[in-house]
């Protein structure tokens, strides 16, 4: 009968609506990162202890900064600022290379180690800064706790640099943070 047919159509529609929502799985932490592109998309991200870390919140100096000065000194900084209630926390993942021509060495993997502040260092950092108490926890790579970065694309004439990175960094208490699956595609 018409009533049974209408009930069947409504039941089928209701079941299909419920199933659509069930098929959509939440993104994994890795899926939250930007794709590893080479177009100058001005994107970067990584996993910090398995959790997606992306530029977020207002930071005066910018939450995503890439500099390649004089074709020798490179730094990438990804910042996150979260203000919740009375809490105002900034976190930063950064790595750099001093006195190294990166544009002629695409595909080379560089080791991130101790920052000797001598003009030839390659290093990684993870910093947590509490704006309210002015306290800072600084994690750094060193000669034992290291990492790597690799330039996968570099167009010097158009100032585009892309690549990947990972590193472990340690603080003064011996606690280690693991930065993984890092990728960037930046104009500088």
Coordinates of N, CA and C in Angstrom, one line a residue:
X1 N 0.8 -1.2 0.0 CA 0.0 0.0 0.0 C 0.9 1.2 0.0
X2 N 0.3 2.4 -0.2 CA 1.0 3.6 -0.3 C 1.6 4.0 1.0
X3 N 0.9 3.7 2.1 CA 1.4 4.0 3.5 C 2.7 3.2 3.8
X4 N 2.7 1.9 3.4 CA 3.9 1.1 3.6 C 5.0 1.5 2.8
X5 N 4.8 1.9 1.5 CA 5.8 2.4 0.6 C 6.4 3.7 1.2
X6 N 5.6 4.6 1.7 CA 6.1 5.8 2.2 C 7.0 5.6 3.5
X7 N 6.6 4.6 4.3 CA 7.3 4.3 5.5 C 8.7 3.7 5.1
X8 N 8.7 2.8 4.1 CA 9.9 2.2 3.6 C 10.9 3.3 3.0
X9 N 10.4 4.2 2.3 CA 11.2 5.3 1.7 C 11.8 6.1 2.9
X10 N 11.0 6.5 3.8 CA 11.4 7.3 5.0 C 12.5 6.5 5.8
X11 N 12.2 5.2 6.0 CA 13.2 4.4 6.8 C 14.5 4.3 6.0
X12 N 14.5 4.1 4.7 CA 15.7 4.0 3.9 C 16.5 5.4 4.0
X13 N 15.7 6.5 3.9 CA 16.3 7.8 3.9 C 17.0 8.0 5.3
X14 N 16.3 7.7 6.3 CA 16.8 7.9 7.7 C 18.1 7.0 7.9
X15 N 18.1 5.8 7.4 CA 19.3 4.9 7.6 C 20.5 5.5 6.8
X16 N 20.2 6.0 5.6 CA 21.3 6.5 4.7 C 21.9 7.8 5.3
X17 N 21.0 8.6 6.0 CA 21.5 9.8 6.6 C 22.4 9.4 7.8
X18 N 22.0 8.5 8.6 CA 22.8 8.1 9.7 C 24.2 7.5 9.3
X19 N 24.1 6.7 8.2 CA 25.4 6.0 7.7 C 26.4 7.0 7.2
X20 N 25.9 8.1 6.6 CA 26.8 9.1 6.0 C 27.7 9.7 7.1
X21 N 27.2 10.0 8.2 CA 28.0 10.5 9.3 C 28.9 9.5 9.9
X22 N 28.5 8.3 9.9 CA 29.4 7.2 10.4 C 30.6 7.0 9.6
X23 N 30.5 7.2 8.3 CA 31.6 7.0 7.3 C 32.7 8.0 7.5
X24 N 32.4 9.2 8.0 CA 33.4 10.3 8.1 C 34.2 10.1 9.4
X25 N 35.4 9.6 9.2 CA 36.3 9.4 10.3 C 37.1 10.7 10.6
X26 N 37.3 11.0 11.9 CA 38.1 12.2 12.2 C 39.5 12.0 11.6
X27 N 40.1 13.2 11.3 CA 41.5 13.2 10.8 C 42.5 12.7 11.8
X28 N 43.4 12.0 11.3 CA 44.6 11.6 12.2 C 45.4 12.8 12.4
X29 N 46.3 12.8 13.4 CA 47.2 13.9 13.6 C 48.0 14.2 12.4
X30 N 48.5 13.2 11.7 CA 49.3 13.3 10.5 C 48.5 14.0 9.4
X31 N 47.2 13.6 9.2 CA 46.4 14.2 8.2 C 46.0 15.7 8.4
X32 N 46.3 16.1 9.6 CA 46.0 17.6 10.0 C 47.1 18.5 9.4
X33 N 48.3 17.9 9.1 CA 49.4 18.6 8.6 C 49.2 19.1 7.1
X34 N 49.8 20.2 6.7 CA 49.6 20.6 5.3 C 50.3 19.5 4.4
X35 N 49.9 19.4 3.2 CA 50.6 18.5 2.2 C 52.0 19.0 2.0
X36 N 52.9 18.1 1.6 CA 54.3 18.4 1.3 C 54.3 18.9 -0.1
X37 N 54.1 20.2 -0.3 CA 54.1 20.8 -1.7 C 55.4 21.5 -1.9
X38 N 55.5 22.0 -3.2 CA 56.7 22.7 -3.6 C 56.4 23.8 -4.5
X39 N 55.4 24.6 -4.0 CA 54.8 25.7 -4.9 C 55.0 27.1 -4.2
X40 N 55.5 27.2 -3.0 CA 55.6 28.4 -2.3 C 54.2 28.7 -1.6
X41 N 53.6 27.7 -1.1 CA 52.2 27.8 -0.5 C 52.2 28.5 0.8
X42 N 53.4 28.8 1.4 CA 53.5 29.4 2.7 C 52.8 28.6 3.8
X43 N 53.2 27.3 3.8 CA 52.6 26.3 4.8 C 53.8 25.6 5.5
X44 N 53.5 25.2 6.7 CA 54.5 24.4 7.4 C 53.7 23.7 8.6
X45 N 54.3 22.6 9.0 CA 53.7 21.9 10.2 C 54.5 20.7 10.5
X46 N 54.2 20.1 11.7 CA 55.0 18.9 12.1 C 54.2 18.3 13.2
X47 N 54.6 17.1 13.7 CA 54.0 16.5 14.9 C 55.0 16.8 16.0
X48 N 54.5 17.2 17.2 CA 55.2 17.3 18.4 C 54.7 16.3 19.4
X49 N 55.6 15.3 19.7 CA 55.1 14.2 20.5 C 53.8 13.6 20.0
X50 N 53.7 13.4 18.7 CA 52.6 12.8 18.0 C 51.4 13.6 17.8
X51 N 51.4 14.9 18.2 CA 50.3 15.8 18.0 C 50.6 16.9 17.0
X52 N 49.6 17.1 16.1 CA 49.8 18.1 15.0 C 50.2 19.5 15.6
X53 N 51.2 20.1 15.0 CA 51.6 21.4 15.4 C 51.6 22.3 14.2
X54 N 50.8 23.4 14.2 CA 50.6 24.2 13.1 C 50.7 25.7 13.5
X55 N 51.0 26.6 12.6 CA 51.0 28.0 13.0 C 49.6 28.4 13.5
X56 N 49.5 29.1 14.6 CA 48.2 29.4 15.2 C 48.3 30.5 16.2
X57 N 47.3 31.4 16.1 CA 47.2 32.5 17.1 C 48.1 33.7 16.7
X58 N 47.9 34.8 17.4 CA 48.6 36.0 17.1 C 49.9 36.1 17.9
X59 N 51.0 36.2 17.1 CA 52.3 36.4 17.6 C 52.9 37.6 16.9
X60 N 53.4 38.6 17.6 CA 53.8 39.9 17.0 C 54.8 39.7 15.9
X61 N 55.7 38.8 16.0 CA 56.7 38.6 15.0 C 56.2 37.6 13.9
X62 N 55.0 37.1 14.0 CA 54.4 36.2 13.0 C 54.5 34.7 13.5
X63 N 53.4 34.0 13.2 CA 53.4 32.6 13.6 C 54.0 31.6 12.6
X64 N 54.4 32.1 11.5 CA 55.1 31.3 10.5 C 56.2 32.2 9.8
X65 N 57.4 32.0 10.1 CA 58.5 32.8 9.6 C 59.6 32.0 8.9
X66 N 60.0 32.4 7.7 CA 61.0 31.7 7.0 C 62.0 32.8 6.5
X67 N 63.3 32.7 6.8 CA 64.3 33.6 6.3 C 65.4 32.8 5.7
X68 N 65.9 33.3 4.6 CA 67.2 32.8 4.0 C 68.0 34.0 3.6
X69 N 68.8 34.4 4.5 CA 69.5 35.7 4.4 C 70.9 35.6 3.7
X70 N 71.1 36.4 2.7 CA 72.3 36.4 1.9 C 72.7 35.1 1.3
X71 N 71.7 34.2 1.1 CA 71.9 32.9 0.5 C 72.8 32.0 1.4
X72 N 72.8 32.3 2.7 CA 73.6 31.5 3.7 C 72.9 31.1 5.0
X73 N 72.2 32.0 5.5 CA 71.6 31.8 6.9 C 70.1 31.5 6.8
X74 N 69.7 30.3 7.1 CA 68.3 29.9 7.0 C 67.7 29.6 8.3
X75 N 66.4 30.1 8.5 CA 65.7 29.7 9.7 C 64.2 29.6 9.4
X76 N 63.6 28.6 9.9 CA 62.1 28.4 9.8 C 61.6 28.3 11.2
X77 N 60.5 29.1 11.5 CA 59.9 29.1 12.8 C 58.4 29.0 12.7
X78 N 57.9 28.0 13.4 CA 56.4 27.7 13.4 C 56.0 28.0 14.8
X79 N 55.1 29.0 15.0 CA 54.7 29.5 16.3 C 53.2 29.2 16.6
X80 N 52.9 28.9 17.8 CA 51.5 28.7 18.2 C 51.3 29.5 19.5
X81 N 50.2 30.3 19.6 CA 49.8 31.0 20.8 C 48.4 30.6 21.1
X82 N 48.2 30.1 22.4 CA 46.9 29.8 22.8 C 46.6 30.5 24.1
X83 N 45.5 31.3 24.0 CA 45.0 32.0 25.2 C 43.7 31.4 25.6
X84 N 43.7 30.9 26.8 CA 42.5 30.3 27.4 C 42.4 30.7 28.8
X85 N 41.3 31.5 29.1 CA 41.1 32.0 30.4 C 42.3 32.9 30.8
X86 N 43.0 32.6 31.9 CA 44.1 33.4 32.3 C 45.4 32.9 31.8
X87 N 45.4 31.8 31.0 CA 46.6 31.2 30.4 C 46.9 31.9 29.1
X88 N 48.2 32.2 28.9 CA 48.7 32.7 27.6 C 50.0 32.1 27.3
X89 N 50.0 31.0 26.5 CA 51.1 30.2 26.3 C 51.5 30.3 24.8
X90 N 52.8 30.4 24.6 CA 53.3 30.4 23.2 C 54.3 29.2 23.1
X91 N 54.2 28.5 22.0 CA 55.1 27.4 21.7 C 55.7 27.7 20.3
X92 N 57.0 27.2 20.1 CA 57.6 27.5 18.9 C 58.5 26.3 18.5
X93 N 58.4 25.8 17.3 CA 59.3 24.8 16.7 C 60.1 25.6 15.7
X94 N 61.4 25.5 15.8 CA 62.3 26.2 14.8 C 63.5 25.4 14.6
X95 N 64.1 25.6 13.4 CA 65.4 25.0 13.1 C 66.1 26.0 12.1
X96 N 67.4 25.9 12.1 CA 68.1 26.8 11.3 C 69.5 26.2 10.9
X97 N 70.0 26.9 9.9 CA 71.3 26.5 9.3 C 72.1 27.8 9.1
X98 N 73.3 27.9 9.6 CA 74.1 29.1 9.4 C 75.2 28.9 8.5
X99 N 75.5 29.9 7.7 CA 76.7 29.9 6.8 C 76.7 28.6 5.8
X100 N 75.5 28.3 5.3 CA 75.4 27.2 4.4 C 74.6 27.6 3.1
X101 N 75.1 27.4 2.0 CA 74.5 27.6 0.7 C 73.5 26.5 0.5
X102 N 72.2 26.7 0.7 CA 71.2 25.6 0.5 C 70.7 25.5 -0.9
X103 N 70.9 26.6 -1.7 CA 70.2 26.6 -3.1 C 71.0 25.8 -4.1
X104 N 72.3 25.4 -3.8 CA 73.0 24.6 -4.7 C 73.0 23.1 -4.3
X105 N 72.4 22.8 -3.2 CA 72.5 21.5 -2.6 C 71.1 20.9 -2.3
X106 N 70.2 21.0 -3.3 CA 68.8 20.4 -3.1 C 69.0 18.9 -3.1
X107 N 68.3 18.3 -2.1 CA 68.4 16.9 -2.0 C 69.3 16.4 -0.9
X108 N 70.2 17.3 -0.4 CA 71.1 17.0 0.6 C 70.4 17.0 2.0
X109 N 70.8 16.0 2.8 CA 70.2 15.9 4.2 C 71.3 16.5 5.1
X110 N 70.8 17.4 6.0 CA 71.7 18.1 6.9 C 71.4 17.6 8.3
X111 N 72.4 17.4 9.1 CA 72.2 17.0 10.5 C 72.0 18.3 11.4
X112 N 70.9 18.2 12.2 CA 70.7 19.3 13.2 C 71.4 18.8 14.5
X113 N 72.3 19.6 15.0 CA 73.0 19.3 16.3 C 73.0 20.5 17.2
X114 N 74.2 20.7 17.8 CA 74.4 21.7 18.8 C 74.5 23.1 18.1
X115 N 73.8 24.1 18.6 CA 74.0 25.5 18.1 C 75.2 26.1 18.9
X116 N 76.4 26.1 18.2 CA 77.6 26.6 18.8 C 77.7 28.2 18.7
X117 N 76.7 28.8 18.1 CA 76.7 30.2 17.9 C 78.0 30.7 17.3
X118 N 78.5 29.9 16.4 CA 79.8 30.3 15.8 C 79.7 30.6 14.3
X119 N 78.5 30.6 13.8 CA 78.3 31.0 12.4 C 78.2 29.8 11.5
X120 N 78.4 28.6 12.0 CA 78.4 27.4 11.2 C 77.4 26.3 11.7
X121 N 76.5 26.6 12.6 CA 75.7 25.6 13.2 C 74.4 25.3 12.4
X122 N 74.0 24.1 12.7 CA 72.7 23.6 12.2 C 72.0 23.0 13.4
X123 N 70.8 23.5 13.8 CA 70.2 23.2 15.1 C 68.7 23.2 15.0
X124 N 68.1 22.6 16.0 CA 66.6 22.6 16.2 C 66.2 23.0 17.6
X125 N 65.1 23.7 17.7 CA 64.6 24.1 19.0 C 63.1 23.9 19.2
X126 N 62.7 23.7 20.4 CA 61.3 23.7 20.7 C 61.2 24.5 22.0
X127 N 60.4 25.6 22.0 CA 60.3 26.5 23.2 C 58.9 26.6 23.6
X128 N 58.7 26.5 24.9 CA 57.4 26.8 25.5 C 57.5 28.0 26.4
X129 N 56.8 29.1 26.1 CA 56.9 30.3 26.9 C 55.6 30.7 27.5
X130 N 55.5 31.0 28.8 CA 54.3 31.4 29.5 C 54.4 33.0 29.6
X131 N 53.5 33.7 28.8 CA 53.5 35.1 28.8 C 53.2 35.7 30.2
X132 N 52.4 35.0 31.0 CA 52.0 35.5 32.3 C 53.1 35.5 33.3
X133 N 53.9 34.4 33.3 CA 55.0 34.3 34.3 C 56.4 34.6 33.7
X134 N 56.4 34.8 32.4 CA 57.7 35.0 31.7 C 58.6 33.8 31.9
X135 N 58.1 32.6 32.1 CA 58.9 31.4 32.3 C 59.0 30.8 30.9
X136 N 60.2 30.1 30.7 CA 60.5 29.5 29.4 C 61.1 28.1 29.6
X137 N 60.6 27.2 28.8 CA 61.3 25.9 28.8 C 61.8 25.7 27.4
X138 N 63.1 25.5 27.3 CA 63.8 25.5 26.0 C 64.4 24.1 25.8
X139 N 63.9 23.4 24.7 CA 64.4 22.1 24.3 C 65.3 22.4 23.1
X140 N 66.5 21.8 23.0 CA 67.5 22.0 21.9 C 68.1 20.7 21.4
X141 N 68.4 20.7 20.2 CA 69.3 19.6 19.7 C 70.7 19.8 20.2
X142 N 71.5 18.8 20.3 CA 72.9 18.9 20.7 C 73.7 17.9 19.9
X143 N 74.9 17.6 20.3 CA 75.7 16.7 19.6 C 75.3 15.2 19.7
X144 N 74.4 14.9 20.7 CA 73.9 13.6 20.9 C 72.5 13.4 20.5
X145 N 71.7 14.4 20.9 CA 70.2 14.5 20.6 C 70.1 15.3 19.4
X146 N 69.8 14.7 18.2 CA 69.9 15.3 16.9 C 68.6 15.2 16.1
X147 N 68.8 15.6 14.9 CA 67.7 15.5 13.9 C 68.2 15.8 12.5
X148 N 67.3 16.0 11.6 CA 67.8 16.3 10.2 C 66.8 17.2 9.5
X149 N 67.3 17.9 8.5 CA 66.4 18.6 7.5 C 66.9 18.4 6.2
X150 N 66.0 18.4 5.2 CA 66.3 18.2 3.8 C 65.6 19.2 3.0
X151 N 66.3 19.9 2.1 CA 65.7 20.8 1.1 C 65.3 19.9 -0.1
X152 N 64.0 19.9 -0.4 CA 63.5 19.1 -1.5 C 63.2 19.9 -2.7
X153 N 63.1 21.2 -2.6 CA 62.9 22.1 -3.7 C 63.5 23.5 -3.3
X154 N 64.1 24.1 -4.2 CA 64.6 25.5 -4.0 C 64.7 26.3 -5.3
X155 N 63.9 27.3 -5.4 CA 63.9 28.2 -6.5 C 64.5 29.6 -6.0
X156 N 65.7 29.7 -6.1 CA 66.4 30.9 -5.6 C 65.9 32.2 -6.2
X157 N 65.6 32.2 -7.5 CA 65.2 33.4 -8.2 C 63.8 33.8 -7.8
X158 N 62.9 32.9 -7.4 CA 61.6 33.2 -7.0 C 61.5 33.1 -5.4
X159 N 62.6 32.9 -4.7 CA 62.6 32.8 -3.3 C 61.6 31.9 -2.7
X160 N 61.6 30.6 -3.2 CA 60.7 29.5 -2.7 C 61.7 28.4 -2.2
X161 N 61.4 27.9 -1.0 CA 62.1 26.8 -0.5 C 61.2 25.8 0.2
X162 N 61.4 24.6 -0.1 CA 60.5 23.5 0.5 C 61.4 22.4 1.0
X163 N 60.9 21.7 2.0 CA 61.6 20.6 2.5 C 60.9 19.8 3.6
X164 N 61.7 19.0 4.3 CA 61.2 18.2 5.4 C 62.2 18.3 6.5
X165 N 61.7 17.9 7.7 CA 62.6 18.0 8.9 C 62.0 17.1 10.0
X166 N 62.9 16.7 10.9 CA 62.6 16.0 12.1 C 63.7 16.2 13.1
X167 N 63.4 16.2 14.4 CA 64.5 16.2 15.4 C 63.9 15.9 16.8
X168 N 64.9 15.4 17.6 CA 64.6 15.3 19.0 C 65.3 16.5 19.7
X169 N 64.8 17.0 20.8 CA 65.4 18.1 21.5 C 65.2 17.8 23.0
X170 N 66.2 18.3 23.8 CA 66.2 18.0 25.2 C 66.3 19.3 26.0
X171 N 65.6 19.3 27.2 CA 65.7 20.5 28.0 C 66.7 20.3 29.1
X172 N 66.8 21.2 30.0 CA 67.9 21.2 31.1 C 67.5 20.1 32.1
X173 N 66.3 19.6 32.1 CA 65.9 18.5 33.1 C 66.1 17.1 32.4
X174 N 66.6 17.1 31.2 CA 66.8 15.8 30.5 C 65.5 15.3 29.8
X175 N 64.4 16.1 29.8 CA 63.2 15.7 29.1 C 63.4 15.9 27.6
X176 N 62.9 14.9 26.8 CA 63.0 15.0 25.4 C 61.7 15.2 24.7
X177 N 61.7 16.1 23.7 CA 60.5 16.3 22.9 C 60.8 15.7 21.5
X178 N 59.9 15.1 20.8 CA 60.1 14.4 19.5 C 59.3 15.2 18.5
X179 N 60.0 15.9 17.6 CA 59.4 16.6 16.4 C 59.5 15.7 15.2
X180 N 58.4 15.3 14.6 CA 58.4 14.4 13.5 C 57.6 14.9 12.3
X181 N 57.8 14.3 11.1 CA 57.0 14.5 9.9 C 56.9 16.0 9.5
X182 N 57.9 16.8 9.9 CA 57.9 18.2 9.5 C 58.0 18.4 8.0
X183 N 57.3 19.4 7.6 CA 57.3 19.8 6.2 C 57.1 21.3 6.1
X184 N 57.7 21.9 5.1 CA 57.5 23.3 4.8 C 57.5 23.6 3.3
X185 N 56.8 24.7 2.9 CA 56.8 25.1 1.5 C 56.6 26.6 1.6
X186 N 57.7 27.4 1.6 CA 57.7 28.8 1.9 C 58.3 29.7 0.9
X187 N 57.8 30.9 0.9 CA 58.5 32.1 0.3 C 59.4 32.7 1.4
X188 N 60.5 33.2 1.0 CA 61.4 33.9 2.0 C 61.7 35.3 1.5

